[in-house]
């Protein structure tokens, strides 16, 4: 039989699989001064000269606050059966403490009702990086009180939406909040203090534990509570003991520091040892680890690219090739002797290498790390320099290939025994990519930022076919 005639086995997913897309409040909503919302740390940061590419801000973003009905209709047209969004803390609790603003909560009620009416399952993320500025002024995540404020906020949102939203995520990528926000300073609030970053990591863990308890105190028991982690898939450059130790260091700092206490009730000993020159961790109080170690209903994983490291030769201070933005301060505390390497092969517009094997590896790792717990891919996707053609359509074959490869990796993990229940493409729409402003387009749907017109890219059409049939469509050349 000629090779071209070889039948291709269809890649089919379990019938209940969730085919979703993800977004976050500050990246899409806009309307930053409406209905009682006050500034978050990202409003302050993006309005500070030099912090974001082109001075871009989320003031308007993609105007989802006003266009949410059309956006839900678009999701329905694309056949999605799940949508992950985040709630803007300063929209529902402007000072980060005290009573909620009903108008803010009402927006999310309307959004959820619209989703449910369209047959789309909502997943709420409580914290996707937009801390109310007043809480940062009081010390932010390095202060213990912020964890208690988060629990109060979680209870407010849980009480308002818990009757209609079943899937909850406490925090999105606490690594970014702690280490990009307080370590390298490339994210809001832009601080560069190693001890503050480690304190922030612990208080985020505490917030997750307290928030989980708070949510469960007001929600029906059937609801699921999880956390979204972006643990690096770390690959040592060689099997040398020095490179293996470097990989271990980065694994502890991106993964163990969060899943250690969250899933196992303890920080890794190797992490405590490596960070000892910076802190004695005395901010961890008696009983904290028990509070953080709540039983969870699922674990959510965000994956984009693997991280290749070696023991550094020579001076590796200065901007890092670790894909998280340039800063003279490394987010990798206590790892000054680790070098980051750009893997060969294809890269996205972020400079991140395309490697679906990393997603398979990550899933299988958490299949072991959290035995018996369902797993979700709460983010996966790629930025490319998408532009409309003369006929107004947007073709993004690289993104189709990226999604196809990564969804196949998910399916392989399912075949290998992992209980992966859903996949949320990052992102539904082009949006505000943090310090990169609007330069980087992650959307399956193109947004014309002048007119706010939405144009589904060819990847959105491809993904829609996958979502409708539960089977990956062929990847047509030139799509
Ligand atoms: O846009 C971000 C998102 O907010 C969090 N995870 C990574 C995405 C791409 O950088």
Coordinates of C-alpha atoms and ligand atoms in Angstrom, one line a residue:
X1 CA 0.0 0.0 0.0
X2 CA 1.5 3.4 -0.9
X3 CA 2.3 5.5 2.2
X4 CA -0.3 8.1 1.4
X5 CA -3.0 5.5 1.5
X6 CA -2.1 4.3 5.0
X7 CA -5.3 4.8 7.1
X8 CA -4.8 7.3 9.8
X9 CA -6.3 6.3 13.2
X10 CA -8.6 9.0 14.3
X11 CA -7.6 10.8 17.5
X12 CA -10.8 10.7 19.5
X13 CA -11.5 12.0 23.1
X14 CA -13.8 10.7 25.8
X15 CA -17.4 11.8 25.2
X16 CA -17.6 14.0 28.4
X17 CA -14.3 15.8 27.5
X18 CA -14.5 19.6 28.0
X19 CA -13.5 21.6 25.0
X20 CA -12.9 25.0 26.4
X21 CA -11.2 28.3 25.9
X22 CA -9.7 30.5 28.7
X23 CA -9.4 34.2 29.4
X24 CA -8.8 36.5 32.3
X25 CA -10.5 39.6 33.5
X26 CA -7.8 42.3 33.1
X27 CA -6.8 40.9 29.8
X28 CA -10.2 41.2 28.1
X29 CA -12.8 43.2 30.1
X30 CA -11.8 46.9 29.8
X31 CA -14.3 49.1 31.6
X32 CA -11.8 49.7 34.3
X33 CA -13.6 52.6 35.8
X34 CA -17.2 51.4 35.5
X35 CA -19.7 50.2 38.1
X36 CA -17.6 50.9 41.1
X37 CA -14.4 49.1 40.0
X38 CA -11.2 50.6 41.5
X39 CA -7.6 50.2 40.2
X40 CA -5.8 46.9 40.6
X41 CA -2.0 46.5 40.6
X42 CA -2.2 46.0 36.9
X43 CA -3.9 49.3 36.3
X44 CA -1.2 51.0 38.3
X45 CA 1.6 49.0 36.7
X46 CA 0.4 49.4 33.1
X47 CA 0.0 53.2 33.6
X48 CA 3.6 53.5 34.8
X49 CA 5.8 54.6 31.9
X50 CA 8.1 51.9 30.7
X51 CA 6.4 48.9 32.2
X52 CA 4.5 47.6 29.2
X53 CA 5.3 47.5 25.5
X54 CA 4.1 50.7 23.9
X55 CA 2.6 51.8 27.2
X56 CA -0.4 49.5 26.6
X57 CA -3.0 49.2 29.3
X58 CA -6.1 47.1 29.9
X59 CA -8.3 50.2 30.0
X60 CA -10.3 49.1 27.0
X61 CA -8.7 45.7 26.3
X62 CA -11.2 43.9 24.0
X63 CA -14.2 45.5 25.7
X64 CA -15.6 42.2 26.8
X65 CA -17.4 43.9 29.7
X66 CA -19.8 45.4 27.1
X67 CA -19.6 42.7 24.5
X68 CA -19.8 39.5 26.6
X69 CA -23.1 38.5 25.0
X70 CA -21.6 38.5 21.6
X71 CA -18.5 36.7 22.9
X72 CA -20.6 34.0 24.4
X73 CA -22.6 33.7 21.1
X74 CA -19.3 33.3 19.3
X75 CA -18.2 30.6 21.7
X76 CA -21.5 28.8 21.1
X77 CA -21.0 29.1 17.3
X78 CA -17.5 27.6 17.8
X79 CA -19.0 24.6 19.5
X80 CA -17.2 25.1 22.8
X81 CA -18.7 23.4 25.8
X82 CA -16.6 25.1 28.5
X83 CA -15.3 28.5 29.2
X84 CA -12.8 29.6 31.9
X85 CA -12.8 33.2 32.9
X86 CA -11.5 35.1 36.0
X87 CA -13.4 37.4 38.3
X88 CA -11.8 40.9 38.8
X89 CA -11.3 41.3 42.5
X90 CA -11.5 45.1 42.4
X91 CA -14.7 44.9 40.5
X92 CA -16.5 43.0 43.2
X93 CA -14.6 44.2 46.3
X94 CA -13.0 47.5 45.3
X95 CA -10.9 48.0 48.4
X96 CA -10.1 44.3 48.8
X97 CA -12.0 44.1 52.1
X98 CA -15.5 44.6 53.3
X99 CA -18.8 44.4 51.5
X100 CA -19.2 43.5 47.8
X101 CA -20.3 45.8 45.1
X102 CA -23.5 44.3 43.7
X103 CA -23.1 45.8 40.2
X104 CA -19.7 44.0 39.9
X105 CA -21.2 40.7 41.0
X106 CA -24.1 41.2 38.7
X107 CA -21.8 41.4 35.7
X108 CA -20.5 37.9 36.4
X109 CA -24.1 36.6 37.2
X110 CA -25.2 37.8 33.7
X111 CA -22.1 36.3 32.1
X112 CA -22.7 32.9 33.8
X113 CA -26.4 32.9 32.9
X114 CA -25.5 33.6 29.3
X115 CA -23.0 30.8 29.3
X116 CA -25.4 28.3 30.8
X117 CA -28.2 29.3 28.4
X118 CA -25.7 28.6 25.6
X119 CA -24.9 25.1 27.0
X120 CA -21.3 26.2 28.0
X121 CA -19.9 25.1 31.3
X122 CA -18.4 28.0 33.2
X123 CA -15.1 27.6 35.2
X124 CA -14.3 30.6 37.5
X125 CA -10.8 31.5 38.4
X126 CA -10.8 33.8 41.5
X127 CA -7.4 35.3 41.2
X128 CA -5.7 36.0 37.8
X129 CA -3.3 38.6 39.0
X130 CA -5.4 41.7 39.5
X131 CA -4.9 42.5 43.2
X132 CA -6.9 45.6 44.4
X133 CA -4.3 48.4 44.6
X134 CA -5.3 49.1 48.2
X135 CA -4.2 45.7 49.2
X136 CA -0.8 46.2 47.6
X137 CA -0.5 49.5 49.3
X138 CA -1.0 47.6 52.6
X139 CA 1.9 45.3 51.7
X140 CA 0.4 43.0 49.0
X141 CA 1.1 39.3 48.8
X142 CA 4.3 39.4 51.0
X143 CA 1.9 40.3 53.8
X144 CA 0.0 37.5 55.5
X145 CA -3.2 39.5 55.8
X146 CA -3.7 39.4 52.0
X147 CA -4.4 35.7 52.3
X148 CA -7.2 36.3 54.7
X149 CA -8.5 39.1 52.5
X150 CA -8.5 36.6 49.6
X151 CA -10.6 34.1 51.7
X152 CA -13.2 36.8 52.3
X153 CA -13.3 37.6 48.6
X154 CA -13.6 33.9 47.7
X155 CA -16.5 33.6 50.1
X156 CA -18.3 36.6 48.5
X157 CA -17.9 35.2 45.0
X158 CA -18.7 31.6 46.0
X159 CA -21.9 32.8 47.7
X160 CA -22.9 34.8 44.6
X161 CA -22.1 32.2 41.9
X162 CA -21.8 28.9 43.7
X163 CA -25.3 27.8 42.8
X164 CA -24.6 28.0 39.1
X165 CA -20.9 27.5 38.7
X166 CA -19.6 24.0 39.5
X167 CA -15.9 24.4 38.6
X168 CA -13.7 26.7 40.7
X169 CA -10.0 27.6 40.5
X170 CA -8.5 29.6 43.4
X171 CA -5.4 31.0 41.9
X172 CA -3.9 31.1 38.4
X173 CA -0.2 30.5 38.2
X174 CA 0.9 31.7 41.6
X175 CA 4.5 31.4 40.4
X176 CA 4.0 34.4 38.2
X177 CA 2.3 36.4 41.0
X178 CA 5.2 35.7 43.4
X179 CA 8.3 35.6 41.2
X180 CA 7.5 37.9 38.3
X181 CA 5.5 40.3 40.5
X182 CA 7.9 40.5 43.5
X183 CA 11.1 38.9 42.2
X184 CA 12.0 40.0 38.7
X185 CA 9.5 42.8 38.7
X186 CA 8.3 42.3 35.1
X187 CA 4.8 41.9 36.3
X188 CA 2.7 44.1 38.6
X189 CA 3.5 45.3 41.2
X190 CA 7.0 45.4 39.8
X191 CA 8.9 44.8 43.0
X192 CA 12.4 43.1 43.0
X193 CA 12.8 41.8 46.5
X194 CA 13.7 38.1 46.8
X195 CA 12.4 37.7 50.4
X196 CA 9.1 39.4 49.4
X197 CA 8.8 37.0 46.5
X198 CA 9.2 34.0 48.8
X199 CA 6.8 35.4 51.4
X200 CA 4.4 36.1 48.6
X201 CA 4.6 32.4 47.4
X202 CA 3.8 31.2 50.9
X203 CA 0.9 33.6 51.4
X204 CA -0.5 32.6 48.0
X205 CA -0.4 29.0 49.2
X206 CA -2.1 30.1 52.4
X207 CA -4.7 32.0 50.3
X208 CA -5.4 28.9 48.3
X209 CA -6.0 26.9 51.5
X210 CA -8.1 29.5 53.2
X211 CA -10.0 30.3 50.0
X212 CA -10.8 26.6 49.4
X213 CA -12.3 26.4 52.9
X214 CA -14.2 29.6 52.4
X215 CA -15.6 28.5 49.0
X216 CA -16.7 25.2 50.5
X217 CA -18.5 26.9 53.4
X218 CA -20.9 28.6 51.0
X219 CA -21.1 26.3 48.0
X220 CA -23.0 23.1 47.3
X221 CA -20.8 20.1 48.0
X222 CA -20.9 18.9 44.4
X223 CA -18.8 21.9 43.2
X224 CA -15.1 21.3 42.4
X225 CA -12.2 23.4 43.7
X226 CA -8.8 23.3 42.1
X227 CA -5.7 25.4 41.5
X228 CA -4.0 26.2 38.2
X229 CA -0.2 25.7 38.3
X230 CA 2.4 26.4 35.7
X231 CA 5.1 24.1 36.9
X232 CA 8.0 24.2 34.5
X233 CA 8.8 21.1 32.6
X234 CA 12.4 21.2 33.3
X235 CA 15.0 19.4 31.2
X236 CA 18.6 19.3 32.2
X237 CA 21.0 20.0 29.3
X238 CA 22.9 16.8 30.2
X239 CA 22.8 14.0 32.7
X240 CA 25.8 15.5 34.6
X241 CA 25.2 15.8 38.4
X242 CA 25.6 19.5 38.1
X243 CA 22.9 19.9 35.4
X244 CA 20.6 17.5 37.2
X245 CA 21.0 19.6 40.4
X246 CA 20.2 22.8 38.3
X247 CA 17.0 21.1 37.0
X248 CA 16.0 20.1 40.5
X249 CA 16.4 23.7 41.7
X250 CA 14.1 25.1 39.0
X251 CA 11.6 22.3 39.5
X252 CA 11.4 23.2 43.2
X253 CA 11.1 26.9 42.5
X254 CA 8.3 26.5 39.9
X255 CA 6.5 23.4 41.1
X256 CA 7.4 22.0 44.5
X257 CA 7.1 25.4 46.2
X258 CA 3.3 25.2 45.3
X259 CA 2.3 21.6 44.9
X260 CA 4.5 20.6 47.9
X261 CA 2.3 22.3 50.5
X262 CA -0.9 22.1 48.4
X263 CA -0.8 18.4 47.5
X264 CA 1.6 17.0 50.1
X265 CA 1.5 19.4 53.1
X266 CA 5.2 20.3 53.1
X267 CA 7.8 22.4 51.2
X268 CA 10.5 20.3 49.6
X269 CA 13.6 20.1 51.8
X270 CA 15.8 20.8 48.8
X271 CA 13.9 24.1 48.3
X272 CA 14.3 25.2 51.9
X273 CA 18.0 24.4 51.7
X274 CA 18.6 26.3 48.4
X275 CA 16.8 29.4 49.6
X276 CA 18.4 29.3 53.1
X277 CA 20.8 32.1 52.2
X278 CA 17.8 34.4 51.5
X279 CA 15.4 33.5 54.2
X280 CA 14.8 31.1 57.1
X281 CA 11.1 30.8 56.1
X282 CA 10.0 32.0 59.6
X283 CA 6.9 33.5 57.9
X284 CA 5.5 30.0 57.8
X285 CA 3.5 29.8 61.0
X286 CA 2.3 26.8 63.0
X287 CA -0.8 25.2 61.3
X288 CA -0.2 26.9 57.9
X289 CA 0.8 23.7 56.2
X290 CA -2.3 21.9 57.4
X291 CA -4.5 24.9 56.2
X292 CA -2.8 24.9 52.8
X293 CA -3.1 21.1 52.4
X294 CA -6.9 21.0 51.7
X295 CA -8.3 18.0 49.8
X296 CA -8.8 19.1 46.3
X297 CA -11.3 18.0 43.6
X298 CA -8.9 18.4 40.6
X299 CA -5.6 19.9 39.6
X300 CA -5.4 22.3 36.7
X301 CA -2.2 22.6 34.6
X302 CA -1.0 25.4 32.3
X303 CA 1.6 24.5 29.8
X304 CA 3.3 26.3 26.9
X305 CA 6.9 25.2 26.6
X306 CA 9.7 23.2 28.4
X307 CA 12.6 24.9 30.2
X308 CA 16.1 23.7 29.4
X309 CA 18.7 24.4 32.1
X310 CA 22.3 23.6 33.0
X311 CA 24.7 24.5 35.7
X312 CA 26.0 27.9 34.7
X313 CA 29.4 28.5 33.4
X314 CA 30.6 32.0 34.2
X315 CA 28.5 35.0 35.0
X316 CA 24.8 34.5 34.3
X317 CA 23.5 37.6 35.9
X318 CA 21.6 40.1 33.8
X319 CA 18.6 39.4 31.5
X320 CA 17.7 35.8 31.4
X321 CA 16.8 33.6 28.4
X322 CA 14.0 32.0 30.4
X323 CA 11.1 33.4 28.4
X324 CA 9.6 35.5 31.1
X325 CA 10.7 39.0 30.1
X326 CA 13.9 41.0 30.5
X327 CA 14.9 42.1 33.9
X328 CA 18.2 42.5 35.7
X329 CA 16.6 40.6 38.6
X330 CA 16.1 36.9 38.1
X331 CA 12.8 35.4 39.1
X332 CA 14.7 32.2 40.0
X333 CA 15.8 33.0 43.6
X334 CA 18.8 31.1 44.9
X335 CA 19.5 29.8 41.4
X336 CA 22.1 32.3 40.2
X337 CA 24.2 29.3 39.1
X338 CA 21.6 28.0 36.7
X339 CA 21.7 28.9 33.0
X340 CA 18.7 28.8 30.7
X341 CA 18.9 27.5 27.2
X342 CA 16.8 28.1 24.1
X343 CA 15.9 24.7 22.7
X344 CA 16.4 24.2 19.0
X345 CA 13.5 23.8 16.6
X346 CA 10.3 25.8 16.1
X347 CA 9.4 28.8 18.3
X348 CA 6.3 30.9 18.8
X349 CA 6.2 34.7 18.7
X350 CA 7.0 34.6 22.4
X351 CA 10.3 32.8 21.6
X352 CA 8.9 29.7 23.3
X353 CA 9.9 26.4 21.8
X354 CA 7.1 24.2 20.5
X355 CA 7.3 20.9 22.2
X356 CA 4.1 18.9 22.9
X357 CA 6.1 16.1 24.6
X358 CA 6.4 18.5 27.5
X359 CA 2.7 18.6 28.0
X360 CA 2.5 14.8 28.0
X361 CA 5.4 14.8 30.6
X362 CA 3.6 17.4 32.8
X363 CA 0.3 15.5 32.8
X364 CA 2.0 12.2 33.6
X365 CA 3.9 13.9 36.4
X366 CA 0.7 15.2 38.0
X367 CA -1.0 11.9 37.4
X368 CA 1.7 10.6 39.8
X369 CA 1.9 13.7 42.0
X370 CA -1.9 13.8 42.6
X371 CA -3.1 10.2 42.3
X372 CA -6.8 9.8 41.7
X373 CA -7.5 13.5 41.1
X374 CA -9.0 14.6 37.8
X375 CA -6.7 16.8 35.7
X376 CA -7.5 19.7 33.4
X377 CA -5.3 21.6 31.0
X378 CA -6.5 25.0 32.1
X379 CA -4.2 26.8 29.6
X380 CA -2.3 25.9 26.5
X381 CA -1.8 27.8 23.3
X382 CA 0.6 29.9 21.3
X383 CA 1.2 33.5 20.1
X384 CA 1.9 34.1 16.4
X385 CA 2.0 37.3 14.3
X386 CA -1.5 36.9 12.9
X387 CA -2.7 39.4 10.3
X388 CA -5.9 39.5 8.3
X389 CA -5.4 38.8 4.5
X390 CA -6.8 40.9 1.8
X391 CA -10.2 39.2 2.1
X392 CA -10.3 39.8 5.8
X393 CA -9.7 36.2 6.9
X394 CA -7.0 35.2 9.3
X395 CA -5.0 32.0 8.6
X396 CA -2.9 30.6 11.3
X397 CA -1.6 27.2 10.3
X398 CA 1.2 27.3 12.9
X399 CA -1.5 27.6 15.7
X400 CA -3.4 24.7 14.2
X401 CA -0.3 22.6 14.2
X402 CA 0.5 23.6 17.8
X403 CA -3.0 22.7 19.0
X404 CA -3.0 19.5 17.0
X405 CA 0.3 18.4 18.5
X406 CA -0.6 19.4 22.1
X407 CA -4.1 17.8 21.9
X408 CA -2.5 14.6 20.7
X409 CA -0.2 14.8 23.7
X410 CA -3.2 15.1 26.0
X411 CA -4.9 12.1 24.3
X412 CA -1.7 10.1 24.7
X413 CA -1.7 10.9 28.4
X414 CA -5.3 9.7 28.6
X415 CA -4.3 6.5 26.9
X416 CA -1.5 6.2 29.4
X417 CA -4.0 6.3 32.3
X418 CA -4.2 10.0 33.2
X419 CA -7.7 11.2 34.1
X420 CA -7.6 14.4 31.9
X421 CA -11.2 15.8 31.8
X422 CA -10.8 18.9 29.7
X423 CA -8.7 21.3 27.7
X424 CA -8.9 25.1 27.7
X425 CA -7.2 26.8 24.8
X426 CA -5.4 30.0 25.7
X427 CA -6.9 32.1 24.6
X428 CA -10.4 32.7 23.2
X429 CA -9.6 36.1 21.9
X430 CA -6.4 38.1 21.2
X431 CA -5.9 40.2 24.3
X432 CA -3.6 42.2 26.6
X433 CA -0.6 40.1 27.1
X434 CA 0.7 41.7 30.3
X435 CA 4.1 43.4 29.9
X436 CA 4.0 42.6 26.1
X437 CA 0.8 44.7 25.7
X438 CA -1.2 44.0 22.6
X439 CA 2.0 42.9 20.6
X440 CA 1.4 39.2 21.2
X441 CA -1.7 37.5 19.8
X442 CA -2.7 34.3 21.6
X443 CA -6.3 34.3 20.4
X444 CA -8.1 31.7 18.3
X445 CA -10.2 34.7 17.5
X446 CA -8.5 37.7 16.0
X447 CA -9.5 41.1 17.4
X448 CA -9.1 44.3 15.5
X449 CA -8.2 46.6 18.4
X450 CA -9.4 49.7 16.5
X451 CA -12.9 48.4 15.8
X452 CA -13.2 45.6 18.3
X453 CA -14.3 43.4 15.4
X454 CA -13.8 39.6 16.2
X455 CA -12.7 37.4 13.3
X456 CA -12.3 33.6 14.1
X457 CA -8.9 32.5 12.8
X458 CA -8.7 29.2 10.9
X459 CA -7.5 27.6 14.1
X460 CA -10.8 28.6 15.7
X461 CA -12.6 26.8 12.9
X462 CA -10.3 23.8 13.3
X463 CA -10.8 23.7 17.1
X464 CA -14.6 24.0 16.6
X465 CA -14.6 20.9 14.5
X466 CA -12.6 19.1 17.2
X467 CA -15.0 20.3 19.9
X468 CA -18.1 19.3 17.9
X469 CA -17.0 15.8 16.9
X470 CA -14.6 14.9 19.8
X471 CA -12.1 13.9 17.2
X472 CA -9.1 15.9 15.9
X473 CA -9.7 17.1 12.4
X474 CA -7.0 16.6 9.8
X475 CA -4.5 19.4 9.6
X476 CA -4.9 20.6 6.0
X477 CA -1.8 22.3 4.5
X478 CA -2.5 26.0 3.9
X479 CA -5.5 26.1 6.2
Ligands
LIG1 O1 -1.6 35.4 28.9 C1 -1.0 34.6 29.9 C2 -2.1 34.2 30.9 O2 -2.6 35.3 31.6 C3 -1.4 33.3 32.0 N1 -0.7 32.2 31.4 C4 0.2 32.5 30.3 C5 -0.5 33.3 29.3 C6 0.4 33.5 28.1 O3 1.5 34.2 28.5

